[in-house]
């Protein structure tokens, strides 16, 4: 309220007095508040988000994604900073016109994408099954040396590839030869079993060879089968990405 200079009445701060009609002058302006960082961020239209998926498949915190390049890593958001398996700059996720591409930014532990259908895999492909990190390799036939001497080895019953457990940087564990048209992986019912890993389903995945090409398929596991990406990979709505020890679901707006 203000006091009218003509009649002295206490009136609202409009241009004219409501009691006598006298001019009050310019009404006072409300103070302007500076926009907070959160308000500024909220004003930007999100084009998508990464939502944390807990081990029981419920959703946790989320990380908003804008148009263009979004940086992911321990130095790029509270949702990532506590995961010691993430590099400071681990990956980037580019969103352009409703399409998404994720890129590994030379991270130490890599970026893994959950499979949704059978895919062809190449020699050297890294696979994540439960907590097991596996490297697929083709086995080439022994070749004679330049002087014609053949390398001696045990008889090969038809092994065409192998899976090797990756324990650490340059450290390998057990190796499993691949024989026949297909080899299944699981906790208790596969040809290759990981009985101590509770994240592996009873029957989890299958590796097959057809016409000289190798394919990997998830066979309805609870926790999924993941492929390590090399350079970049397109993602889609509801794609799941394993970053460090955290699983995220991508939602595109």
CSV table of C-alpha atoms in Angstrom, one decimal:
chain,number,residue,atom,x,y,z
A,1,UNK,CA,0.0,0.0,0.0
A,2,UNK,CA,1.1,3.6,-0.6
A,3,UNK,CA,-0.2,7.0,0.6
A,4,UNK,CA,-2.1,9.2,-1.9
A,5,UNK,CA,-0.3,12.7,-2.0
A,6,UNK,CA,-3.7,14.4,-2.7
A,7,UNK,CA,-6.0,12.9,0.0
A,8,UNK,CA,-3.7,10.9,2.2
A,9,UNK,CA,-5.6,7.6,1.8
A,10,UNK,CA,-3.7,4.3,2.0
A,11,UNK,CA,-4.3,2.7,-1.4
A,12,UNK,CA,-2.8,0.0,-3.7
A,13,UNK,CA,0.1,1.2,-5.7
A,14,UNK,CA,-1.7,1.8,-9.0
A,15,UNK,CA,-1.4,4.8,-11.3
A,16,UNK,CA,-4.4,6.7,-9.8
A,17,UNK,CA,-5.8,6.9,-6.3
A,18,UNK,CA,-8.9,4.7,-5.8
A,19,UNK,CA,-10.3,7.2,-3.2
A,20,UNK,CA,-10.0,10.6,-4.9
A,21,UNK,CA,-8.8,9.8,-8.4
A,22,UNK,CA,-5.5,11.7,-7.9
A,23,UNK,CA,-2.4,10.6,-9.8
A,24,UNK,CA,0.0,8.5,-7.8
A,25,UNK,CA,2.9,8.4,-10.2
A,26,UNK,CA,4.7,5.3,-11.4
A,27,UNK,CA,3.9,2.2,-9.5
A,28,UNK,CA,6.8,0.6,-7.8
A,29,UNK,CA,8.4,-2.3,-9.7
A,30,UNK,CA,8.9,-5.7,-8.2
A,31,UNK,CA,12.5,-6.6,-7.8
A,32,UNK,CA,13.9,-8.7,-10.5
A,33,UNK,CA,15.4,-12.0,-9.4
A,34,UNK,CA,18.4,-13.4,-11.1
A,35,UNK,CA,17.8,-16.8,-12.7
A,36,UNK,CA,19.4,-19.7,-10.8
A,37,UNK,CA,21.5,-22.2,-12.6
A,38,UNK,CA,18.8,-24.8,-12.1
A,39,UNK,CA,16.2,-22.6,-13.6
A,40,UNK,CA,18.4,-22.0,-16.6
A,41,UNK,CA,19.0,-25.7,-17.0
A,42,UNK,CA,15.3,-26.4,-16.7
A,43,UNK,CA,14.5,-23.9,-19.4
A,44,UNK,CA,16.5,-26.0,-21.9
A,45,UNK,CA,14.3,-28.7,-23.6
A,46,UNK,CA,15.6,-32.2,-22.8
A,47,UNK,CA,15.8,-34.5,-25.8
A,48,UNK,CA,16.3,-37.6,-23.7
A,49,UNK,CA,17.6,-39.0,-20.5
A,50,UNK,CA,19.6,-41.9,-19.0
A,51,UNK,CA,17.8,-43.6,-16.1
A,52,UNK,CA,19.6,-45.8,-13.6
A,53,UNK,CA,18.3,-49.4,-13.6
A,54,UNK,CA,18.8,-51.1,-10.3
A,55,UNK,CA,19.5,-54.8,-9.9
A,56,UNK,CA,15.8,-55.5,-9.1
A,57,UNK,CA,14.9,-53.6,-12.4
A,58,UNK,CA,13.4,-50.6,-10.5
A,59,UNK,CA,14.4,-47.2,-11.7
A,60,UNK,CA,16.8,-44.8,-9.9
A,61,UNK,CA,18.1,-41.3,-10.6
A,62,UNK,CA,18.2,-40.0,-14.1
A,63,UNK,CA,20.5,-37.8,-16.2
A,64,UNK,CA,19.0,-35.4,-18.7
A,65,UNK,CA,20.3,-35.3,-22.3
A,66,UNK,CA,20.2,-32.2,-24.5
A,67,UNK,CA,20.5,-31.8,-28.3
A,68,UNK,CA,24.0,-32.5,-29.5
A,69,UNK,CA,26.9,-33.9,-27.5
A,70,UNK,CA,26.4,-35.0,-23.9
A,71,UNK,CA,29.5,-35.9,-21.9
A,72,UNK,CA,29.4,-38.9,-19.6
A,73,UNK,CA,32.0,-39.7,-16.9
A,74,UNK,CA,33.0,-39.2,-13.3
A,75,UNK,CA,33.6,-35.5,-14.0
A,76,UNK,CA,30.3,-35.0,-15.7
A,77,UNK,CA,27.4,-35.4,-13.3
A,78,UNK,CA,26.6,-36.5,-9.7
A,79,UNK,CA,25.0,-39.7,-11.0
A,80,UNK,CA,28.4,-40.8,-12.3
A,81,UNK,CA,30.9,-39.4,-9.9
A,82,UNK,CA,30.8,-42.3,-7.3
A,83,UNK,CA,31.5,-45.1,-9.8
A,84,UNK,CA,35.3,-45.8,-9.7
A,85,UNK,CA,35.0,-47.9,-12.9
A,86,UNK,CA,34.1,-44.9,-14.9
A,87,UNK,CA,36.8,-42.8,-16.4
A,88,UNK,CA,36.7,-39.0,-15.8
A,89,UNK,CA,35.5,-38.7,-19.4
A,90,UNK,CA,34.1,-42.1,-20.3
A,91,UNK,CA,31.7,-41.7,-23.2
A,92,UNK,CA,29.7,-39.2,-25.2
A,93,UNK,CA,26.1,-39.5,-26.3
A,94,UNK,CA,25.1,-37.4,-29.3
A,95,UNK,CA,21.4,-36.7,-29.9
A,96,UNK,CA,20.5,-35.2,-33.3
A,97,UNK,CA,17.0,-35.1,-34.6
A,98,UNK,CA,15.7,-38.0,-32.5
A,99,UNK,CA,18.6,-40.3,-33.2
A,100,UNK,CA,21.3,-41.2,-30.7
A,101,UNK,CA,24.9,-42.4,-31.1
A,102,UNK,CA,27.1,-43.3,-28.2
A,103,UNK,CA,30.9,-43.1,-28.5
A,104,UNK,CA,33.6,-44.5,-26.2
A,105,UNK,CA,36.0,-41.7,-25.4
A,106,UNK,CA,39.1,-43.9,-24.8
A,107,UNK,CA,37.7,-45.1,-21.4
A,108,UNK,CA,39.6,-47.7,-19.4
A,109,UNK,CA,36.8,-50.1,-19.0
A,110,UNK,CA,34.7,-49.6,-22.1
A,111,UNK,CA,31.1,-49.1,-23.0
A,112,UNK,CA,28.7,-52.0,-23.2
A,113,UNK,CA,25.3,-52.2,-25.0
A,114,UNK,CA,22.6,-54.7,-24.2
A,115,UNK,CA,21.8,-57.0,-27.1
A,116,UNK,CA,18.2,-57.1,-28.3
A,117,UNK,CA,18.7,-59.6,-31.1
A,118,UNK,CA,21.2,-62.0,-32.5
A,119,UNK,CA,24.3,-60.3,-33.8
A,120,UNK,CA,27.4,-61.3,-35.8
A,121,UNK,CA,30.6,-60.9,-33.7
A,122,UNK,CA,34.2,-60.6,-34.8
A,123,UNK,CA,37.5,-62.0,-33.6
A,124,UNK,CA,38.5,-60.1,-30.4
A,125,UNK,CA,35.0,-59.1,-29.4
A,126,UNK,CA,34.5,-58.5,-25.6
A,127,UNK,CA,31.3,-59.8,-24.1
A,128,UNK,CA,29.7,-59.2,-20.7
A,129,UNK,CA,27.6,-62.0,-19.3
A,130,UNK,CA,26.6,-61.4,-15.7
A,131,UNK,CA,29.8,-60.3,-14.0
A,132,UNK,CA,31.9,-62.3,-16.5
A,133,UNK,CA,34.0,-60.4,-19.0
A,134,UNK,CA,34.8,-62.7,-21.9
A,135,UNK,CA,36.9,-62.3,-25.0
A,136,UNK,CA,35.9,-64.2,-28.2
A,137,UNK,CA,38.7,-65.4,-30.5
A,138,UNK,CA,38.7,-67.4,-33.7
A,139,UNK,CA,41.2,-70.3,-33.9
A,140,UNK,CA,43.1,-70.3,-37.1
A,141,UNK,CA,44.6,-73.5,-38.6
A,142,UNK,CA,48.3,-73.9,-37.9
A,143,UNK,CA,50.5,-72.6,-40.7
A,144,UNK,CA,53.8,-74.0,-41.7
A,145,UNK,CA,56.9,-71.8,-41.2
A,146,UNK,CA,58.8,-70.3,-44.1
A,147,UNK,CA,61.1,-73.3,-44.2
A,148,UNK,CA,58.2,-75.7,-44.4
A,149,UNK,CA,58.3,-77.0,-40.8
A,150,UNK,CA,54.9,-77.5,-39.3
A,151,UNK,CA,54.1,-76.5,-35.7
A,152,UNK,CA,53.4,-79.5,-33.5
A,153,UNK,CA,50.3,-79.5,-31.3
A,154,UNK,CA,47.6,-81.7,-29.8
A,155,UNK,CA,45.1,-83.1,-32.2
A,156,UNK,CA,42.2,-80.6,-32.8
A,157,UNK,CA,38.8,-82.3,-32.6
A,158,UNK,CA,37.2,-79.4,-34.5
A,159,UNK,CA,37.7,-76.4,-32.2
A,160,UNK,CA,36.9,-73.2,-34.2
A,161,UNK,CA,37.1,-70.6,-31.5
A,162,UNK,CA,37.5,-70.0,-27.8
A,163,UNK,CA,36.2,-67.8,-25.0
A,164,UNK,CA,38.7,-66.4,-22.5
A,165,UNK,CA,37.8,-64.9,-19.1
A,166,UNK,CA,39.3,-61.5,-18.8
A,167,UNK,CA,40.5,-60.9,-15.2
A,168,UNK,CA,42.3,-57.6,-15.7
A,169,UNK,CA,44.5,-55.6,-18.0
A,170,UNK,CA,46.6,-58.2,-19.7
A,171,UNK,CA,45.6,-60.9,-17.3
A,172,UNK,CA,43.5,-63.8,-18.5
A,173,UNK,CA,41.7,-66.6,-16.6
A,174,UNK,CA,40.2,-69.8,-17.9
A,175,UNK,CA,39.8,-70.4,-21.6
A,176,UNK,CA,37.0,-72.4,-23.1
A,177,UNK,CA,37.3,-74.0,-26.6
A,178,UNK,CA,34.2,-73.8,-28.9
A,179,UNK,CA,33.2,-77.0,-30.6
A,180,UNK,CA,30.2,-77.9,-32.8
A,181,UNK,CA,27.7,-75.6,-34.5
A,182,UNK,CA,26.7,-73.8,-31.2
A,183,UNK,CA,27.9,-73.5,-27.6
A,184,UNK,CA,25.6,-72.3,-24.8
A,185,UNK,CA,26.6,-70.3,-21.8
A,186,UNK,CA,24.8,-70.3,-18.4
A,187,UNK,CA,25.1,-70.7,-14.7
A,188,UNK,CA,24.1,-74.3,-14.6
A,189,UNK,CA,22.7,-75.5,-17.9
A,190,UNK,CA,25.1,-74.3,-20.5
A,191,UNK,CA,28.0,-76.0,-22.2
A,192,UNK,CA,30.1,-73.4,-20.5
A,193,UNK,CA,29.0,-72.7,-16.9
A,194,UNK,CA,29.7,-70.0,-14.4
A,195,UNK,CA,28.1,-71.5,-11.2
A,196,UNK,CA,29.3,-68.9,-8.8
A,197,UNK,CA,27.9,-65.9,-10.7
A,198,UNK,CA,24.4,-65.1,-9.5
A,199,UNK,CA,23.9,-62.6,-12.3
A,200,UNK,CA,24.2,-65.3,-14.9
A,201,UNK,CA,20.9,-67.0,-15.8
A,202,UNK,CA,20.6,-70.8,-15.8
A,203,UNK,CA,20.8,-70.7,-19.6
A,204,UNK,CA,22.0,-67.2,-20.6
A,205,UNK,CA,23.5,-66.9,-24.1
A,206,UNK,CA,24.5,-68.9,-27.2
A,207,UNK,CA,27.4,-68.6,-29.7
A,208,UNK,CA,26.9,-70.2,-33.1
A,209,UNK,CA,28.9,-70.6,-36.3
A,210,UNK,CA,27.2,-70.6,-39.7
A,211,UNK,CA,28.8,-70.4,-43.0
A,212,UNK,CA,32.1,-69.4,-41.5
A,213,UNK,CA,30.5,-66.5,-39.6
A,214,UNK,CA,30.0,-66.3,-35.8
A,215,UNK,CA,26.9,-65.1,-34.1
A,216,UNK,CA,25.9,-64.3,-30.5
A,217,UNK,CA,22.4,-64.4,-29.1
A,218,UNK,CA,20.8,-63.9,-25.7
A,219,UNK,CA,18.4,-66.7,-24.9
A,220,UNK,CA,16.0,-64.9,-22.6
A,221,UNK,CA,18.4,-64.2,-19.7
A,222,UNK,CA,17.2,-62.0,-16.8
A,223,UNK,CA,20.1,-59.6,-16.8
A,224,UNK,CA,21.0,-59.5,-20.5
A,225,UNK,CA,24.0,-60.0,-22.7
A,226,UNK,CA,26.2,-57.0,-23.5
A,227,UNK,CA,28.6,-56.3,-26.3
A,228,UNK,CA,31.5,-53.9,-25.9
A,229,UNK,CA,31.3,-51.2,-28.5
A,230,UNK,CA,34.2,-50.1,-30.7
A,231,UNK,CA,34.3,-46.4,-31.6
A,232,UNK,CA,30.5,-45.8,-31.8
A,233,UNK,CA,27.1,-47.4,-31.9
A,234,UNK,CA,23.6,-46.2,-32.7
A,235,UNK,CA,21.1,-46.4,-29.8
A,236,UNK,CA,17.3,-46.4,-29.8
A,237,UNK,CA,14.5,-45.7,-27.3
A,238,UNK,CA,14.8,-48.1,-24.4
A,239,UNK,CA,18.4,-49.2,-25.3
A,240,UNK,CA,20.3,-50.3,-22.2
A,241,UNK,CA,23.9,-49.3,-21.7
A,242,UNK,CA,26.4,-50.6,-19.1
A,243,UNK,CA,28.8,-47.9,-18.0
A,244,UNK,CA,31.2,-48.9,-15.3
A,245,UNK,CA,29.1,-50.8,-12.7
A,246,UNK,CA,25.9,-48.9,-13.5
A,247,UNK,CA,23.2,-49.9,-16.0
A,248,UNK,CA,21.2,-47.1,-17.7
A,249,UNK,CA,18.1,-47.1,-19.9
A,250,UNK,CA,17.9,-44.5,-22.6
A,251,UNK,CA,14.7,-42.6,-23.2
A,252,UNK,CA,14.3,-40.4,-26.3
A,253,UNK,CA,11.7,-37.6,-26.2
